[in-house]
Short mmCIF file of C-alpha atoms in Angstrom, two decimals:
data_model
loop_
_atom_site.label_atom_id
_atom_site.label_comp_id
_atom_site.label_asym_id
_atom_site.label_seq_id
_atom_site.Cartn_x
_atom_site.Cartn_y
_atom_site.Cartn_z
CA ASP A 1 0.01 0.22 0.36
CA ALA A 2 1.41 2.95 -1.01
CA LYS A 3 2.12 5.44 2.11
CA THR A 4 1.33 9.12 1.02
CA THR A 5 3.15 12.07 2.84
CA GLN A 6 0.78 16.36 3.34
CA PRO A 7 2.22 18.90 5.50
CA PRO A 8 0.25 18.80 8.71
CA SER A 9 -1.17 22.36 7.62
CA MET A 10 -0.92 25.55 6.08
CA ASP A 11 -2.93 28.65 5.89
CA CYS A 12 -4.44 30.59 2.81
CA ALA A 13 -5.64 33.98 1.76
CA GLU A 14 -9.00 34.39 0.81
CA GLY A 15 -9.19 34.48 -3.10
CA ARG A 16 -5.51 33.21 -3.79
CA ALA A 17 -4.54 29.75 -4.88
CA ALA A 18 -3.66 27.37 -2.59
CA ASN A 19 -1.07 24.66 -2.99
CA LEU A 20 -1.45 21.60 -1.51
CA PRO A 21 1.32 19.35 -2.05
CA CYS A 22 1.71 15.50 -1.37
CA ASN A 23 4.74 12.97 -1.57
CA HIS A 24 3.56 9.27 -3.02
CA SER A 25 6.66 7.79 -3.67
CA THR A 26 6.67 4.78 -3.29
CA ILE A 27 3.31 4.95 -5.28
CA SER A 28 2.85 2.09 -7.94
CA GLY A 29 2.23 2.19 -11.95
CA ASN A 30 -1.05 1.26 -11.74
CA GLU A 31 -2.51 3.23 -8.14
CA TYR A 32 -4.24 6.47 -9.21
CA VAL A 33 -3.85 9.65 -6.87
CA TYR A 34 -6.97 10.80 -4.70
CA TRP A 35 -7.83 14.08 -2.93
CA TYR A 36 -10.65 14.23 -0.29
CA ARG A 37 -11.66 16.90 1.70
CA GLN A 38 -14.06 16.89 4.85
CA ILE A 39 -15.42 19.87 6.63
CA HIS A 40 -15.58 19.54 10.34
CA SER A 41 -16.79 16.30 11.03
CA GLN A 42 -18.73 15.31 7.96
CA GLY A 43 -17.99 12.66 5.72
CA PRO A 44 -15.19 13.16 3.08
CA GLN A 45 -16.09 14.62 0.15
CA TYR A 46 -14.54 13.61 -3.60
CA ILE A 47 -12.79 16.24 -5.04
CA ILE A 48 -10.72 14.76 -7.88
CA HIS A 49 -8.39 11.83 -9.22
CA GLY A 50 -5.53 11.00 -11.56
CA LEU A 51 -3.32 8.62 -13.00
CA LYS A 52 -0.26 10.08 -15.03
CA ASN A 53 -2.15 13.16 -16.71
CA ASN A 54 -2.67 16.48 -15.01
CA GLU A 55 -6.70 16.69 -14.42
CA THR A 56 -9.07 19.42 -13.36
CA ASN A 57 -12.55 19.81 -12.69
CA GLU A 58 -15.07 22.45 -11.13
CA MET A 59 -13.57 21.70 -7.51
CA ALA A 60 -9.98 22.04 -8.49
CA SER A 61 -6.85 20.78 -10.56
CA LEU A 62 -4.39 17.88 -9.98
CA ILE A 63 -0.85 18.83 -11.15
CA ILE A 64 0.96 14.94 -11.04
CA THR A 65 4.64 14.69 -11.52
CA GLU A 66 6.24 13.00 -14.53
CA ASP A 67 7.80 10.04 -12.19
CA ARG A 68 4.38 10.00 -10.12
CA LYS A 69 6.40 10.80 -6.81
CA SER A 70 4.31 13.65 -6.09
CA SER A 71 1.10 15.94 -6.63
CA THR A 72 -0.46 19.13 -6.21
CA LEU A 73 -3.94 19.90 -5.69
CA ILE A 74 -4.79 23.79 -6.52
CA LEU A 75 -7.90 25.37 -5.20
CA PRO A 76 -7.87 28.25 -7.80
CA HIS A 77 -9.51 31.00 -5.36
CA ALA A 78 -9.91 29.94 -2.03
CA THR A 79 -12.87 30.91 -0.05
CA LEU A 80 -13.72 30.63 3.59
CA ARG A 81 -15.80 27.07 2.93
CA ASP A 82 -12.34 25.60 1.84
CA THR A 83 -11.18 25.69 5.31
CA ALA A 84 -11.25 21.75 5.94
CA VAL A 85 -8.71 18.70 6.42
CA TYR A 86 -7.74 17.65 2.84
CA TYR A 87 -6.64 13.98 2.70
CA CYS A 88 -4.02 12.60 -0.03
CA ILE A 89 -4.56 8.78 -0.64
CA SER A 90 -3.40 6.10 -3.40
CA ARG A 91 -5.90 3.72 -2.61
CA LYS A 92 -9.05 3.64 -0.92
CA LEU A 93 -7.81 1.30 2.08
CA SER A 94 -6.22 4.10 4.03
CA PHE A 95 -6.20 7.96 4.80
CA GLY A 96 -3.45 9.78 6.44
CA ALA A 97 -3.94 13.00 8.91
CA GLY A 98 -4.49 14.76 6.01
CA THR A 99 -3.74 18.28 5.77
CA THR A 100 -5.99 20.93 7.71
CA VAL A 101 -6.32 24.22 4.97
CA THR A 102 -6.96 27.40 7.12
CA VAL A 103 -8.78 30.09 4.58
CA ARG A 104 -8.06 33.27 6.21
CA ALA A 105 -10.09 36.88 4.98
CA ASP B 1 -33.12 9.23 -2.04
CA ALA B 2 -29.92 7.49 -3.92
CA GLY B 3 -27.09 7.66 -1.85
CA ILE B 4 -25.40 6.52 1.28
CA THR B 5 -26.91 6.37 4.79
CA GLN B 6 -26.22 5.28 8.08
CA SER B 7 -27.73 4.86 11.46
CA PRO B 8 -27.65 5.43 13.71
CA ARG B 9 -26.28 8.88 13.85
CA TYR B 10 -25.31 9.40 17.78
CA LYS B 11 -25.60 5.84 20.25
CA ILE B 12 -24.22 6.02 23.65
CA THR B 13 -23.60 2.47 25.10
CA GLU B 14 -21.99 0.30 28.04
CA THR B 15 -18.75 -1.61 28.21
CA GLY B 16 -19.75 -5.23 27.06
CA ARG B 17 -22.42 -4.46 24.97
CA GLN B 18 -23.39 -5.18 21.72
CA VAL B 19 -23.54 -2.95 19.08
CA THR B 20 -24.37 -2.52 15.29
CA LEU B 21 -23.96 0.31 13.33
CA MET B 22 -26.21 -0.14 9.95
CA CYS B 23 -24.69 1.35 6.45
CA HIS B 24 -27.26 0.86 3.15
CA GLN B 25 -26.68 2.61 -0.34
CA THR B 26 -28.87 2.76 -3.02
CA TRP B 27 -26.34 2.89 -6.14
CA SER B 28 -25.78 -0.99 -6.20
CA HIS B 29 -22.00 -0.19 -5.74
CA SER B 30 -20.07 -3.22 -5.65
CA TYR B 31 -17.52 -2.49 -2.62
CA MET B 32 -18.43 -1.00 0.83
CA PHE B 33 -15.64 0.04 3.46
CA TRP B 34 -15.68 0.76 7.35
CA TYR B 35 -13.54 3.63 9.09
CA ARG B 36 -12.89 4.40 12.17
CA GLN B 37 -11.82 8.24 12.84
CA ASP B 38 -10.98 9.15 16.28
CA LEU B 39 -10.12 12.45 17.53
CA GLY B 40 -7.44 14.64 15.60
CA HIS B 41 -6.60 11.75 13.28
CA GLY B 42 -7.23 10.74 10.21
CA LEU B 43 -9.58 7.59 8.82
CA ARG B 44 -8.60 3.98 9.71
CA LEU B 45 -10.03 1.16 7.65
CA ILE B 46 -11.90 -1.09 9.63
CA TYR B 47 -13.24 -3.79 7.07
CA TYR B 48 -14.30 -3.72 3.37
CA SER B 49 -15.93 -5.84 0.94
CA ALA B 50 -15.45 -6.36 -2.77
CA ALA B 51 -19.08 -8.15 -3.08
CA ALA B 52 -22.00 -9.67 -1.35
CA ASP B 53 -20.16 -12.58 0.82
CA ILE B 54 -16.94 -11.36 0.17
CA THR B 55 -15.28 -9.01 3.42
CA ASP B 56 -11.82 -8.60 3.94
CA LYS B 57 -9.86 -6.81 6.83
CA GLY B 58 -8.70 -3.41 6.91
CA GLU B 59 -5.97 -2.05 9.15
CA VAL B 60 -7.68 -1.88 12.61
CA PRO B 61 -10.40 -5.10 12.40
CA ASP B 62 -10.06 -6.42 16.03
CA GLY B 63 -13.16 -6.22 18.06
CA TYR B 64 -15.41 -5.83 15.02
CA VAL B 65 -17.72 -8.42 12.63
CA VAL B 66 -19.59 -6.87 9.49
CA SER B 67 -21.56 -9.28 7.31
CA ARG B 68 -22.77 -8.33 3.86
CA SER B 69 -26.05 -11.05 2.76
CA LYS B 70 -26.94 -8.10 0.49
CA THR B 71 -24.74 -5.67 -1.95
CA GLU B 72 -26.73 -2.77 -0.22
CA ASN B 73 -26.43 -3.36 2.98
CA PHE B 74 -22.81 -3.76 4.94
CA PRO B 75 -23.28 -3.93 9.41
CA LEU B 76 -20.89 -3.24 11.39
CA THR B 77 -20.95 -4.89 14.66
CA LEU B 78 -19.32 -4.28 17.96
CA GLU B 79 -19.83 -7.82 19.99
CA SER B 80 -18.23 -6.47 23.10
CA ALA B 81 -18.01 -2.87 23.29
CA THR B 82 -15.21 -1.04 24.79
CA ARG B 83 -14.13 2.49 25.62
CA SER B 84 -11.29 2.53 23.07
CA GLN B 85 -14.30 2.16 20.31
CA THR B 86 -15.30 5.57 21.09
CA SER B 87 -15.46 6.88 18.07
CA VAL B 88 -16.58 8.08 14.43
CA TYR B 89 -17.49 5.37 12.29
CA PHE B 90 -17.81 6.31 8.41
CA CYS B 91 -19.14 4.43 5.92
CA ALA B 92 -18.11 4.17 2.19
CA SER B 93 -18.98 2.62 -1.12
CA SER B 94 -16.94 2.73 -4.56
CA GLU B 95 -17.44 0.57 -7.74
CA SER B 96 -13.85 -0.30 -7.71
CA ALA B 97 -11.33 -0.72 -5.09
CA ARG B 98 -8.80 0.55 -7.18
CA THR B 99 -9.13 2.28 -10.94
CA GLY B 100 -11.30 5.53 -11.05
CA GLY B 101 -14.19 5.48 -8.98
CA GLU B 102 -14.32 7.39 -6.12
CA LEU B 103 -15.75 6.98 -2.55
CA PHE B 104 -18.78 8.10 -1.24
CA PHE B 105 -19.37 8.55 2.54
CA GLY B 106 -21.95 8.52 4.68
CA GLU B 107 -22.47 11.10 7.46
CA GLY B 108 -21.26 8.74 9.85
CA SER B 109 -22.18 7.05 13.02
CA ARG B 110 -21.01 8.50 16.19
CA LEU B 111 -20.66 5.76 18.89
CA THR B 112 -19.53 6.73 22.76
CA VAL B 113 -18.48 3.72 24.92
CA LEU B 114 -18.87 4.56 28.69
#
């Protein structure tokens, strides 16, 4: 099971882009990278996933390095409602502690 | 409504009692999962199921029992609850465990064992 590593916390100014890094150096070639977020104590919410190519949807963009050892989730215009814990996982079998993102006005 | 629902949402019980947390999904997803989340921590997988009558252990299975007689239901039973099992329990479903297929989570069941 590939292990992911994320910074424990980060702050972001409202309206600015938030760039959330994730290291997954042991990921195998067919494992996807998934991002979820958890607001307060709600169930985690899916954001985006990717395998090799960069991905974009209405919520965020995902940039995966060519060697697939790391990725960055980009929230293009952070709002106060984006304050949450963000999880980067490579399989559905385990979540780490994630990154607590605080968006400040 | 389509979705994934957990019940009960809140439960207080005593040490040694049996507790069953229910999970129901309406998408006919093959995979279902149970996680626990303790204060200030991420989610740890307890058990998962790839299909009806197929279950497998996750990271922290001790003290828990699951069954999956129907695709849509995946109950989690604590046969003899302990205080260390006080936690928030999340059920999730997915079309796949590996490729594509995002996880859809329930709202959580908050269990307190006195």
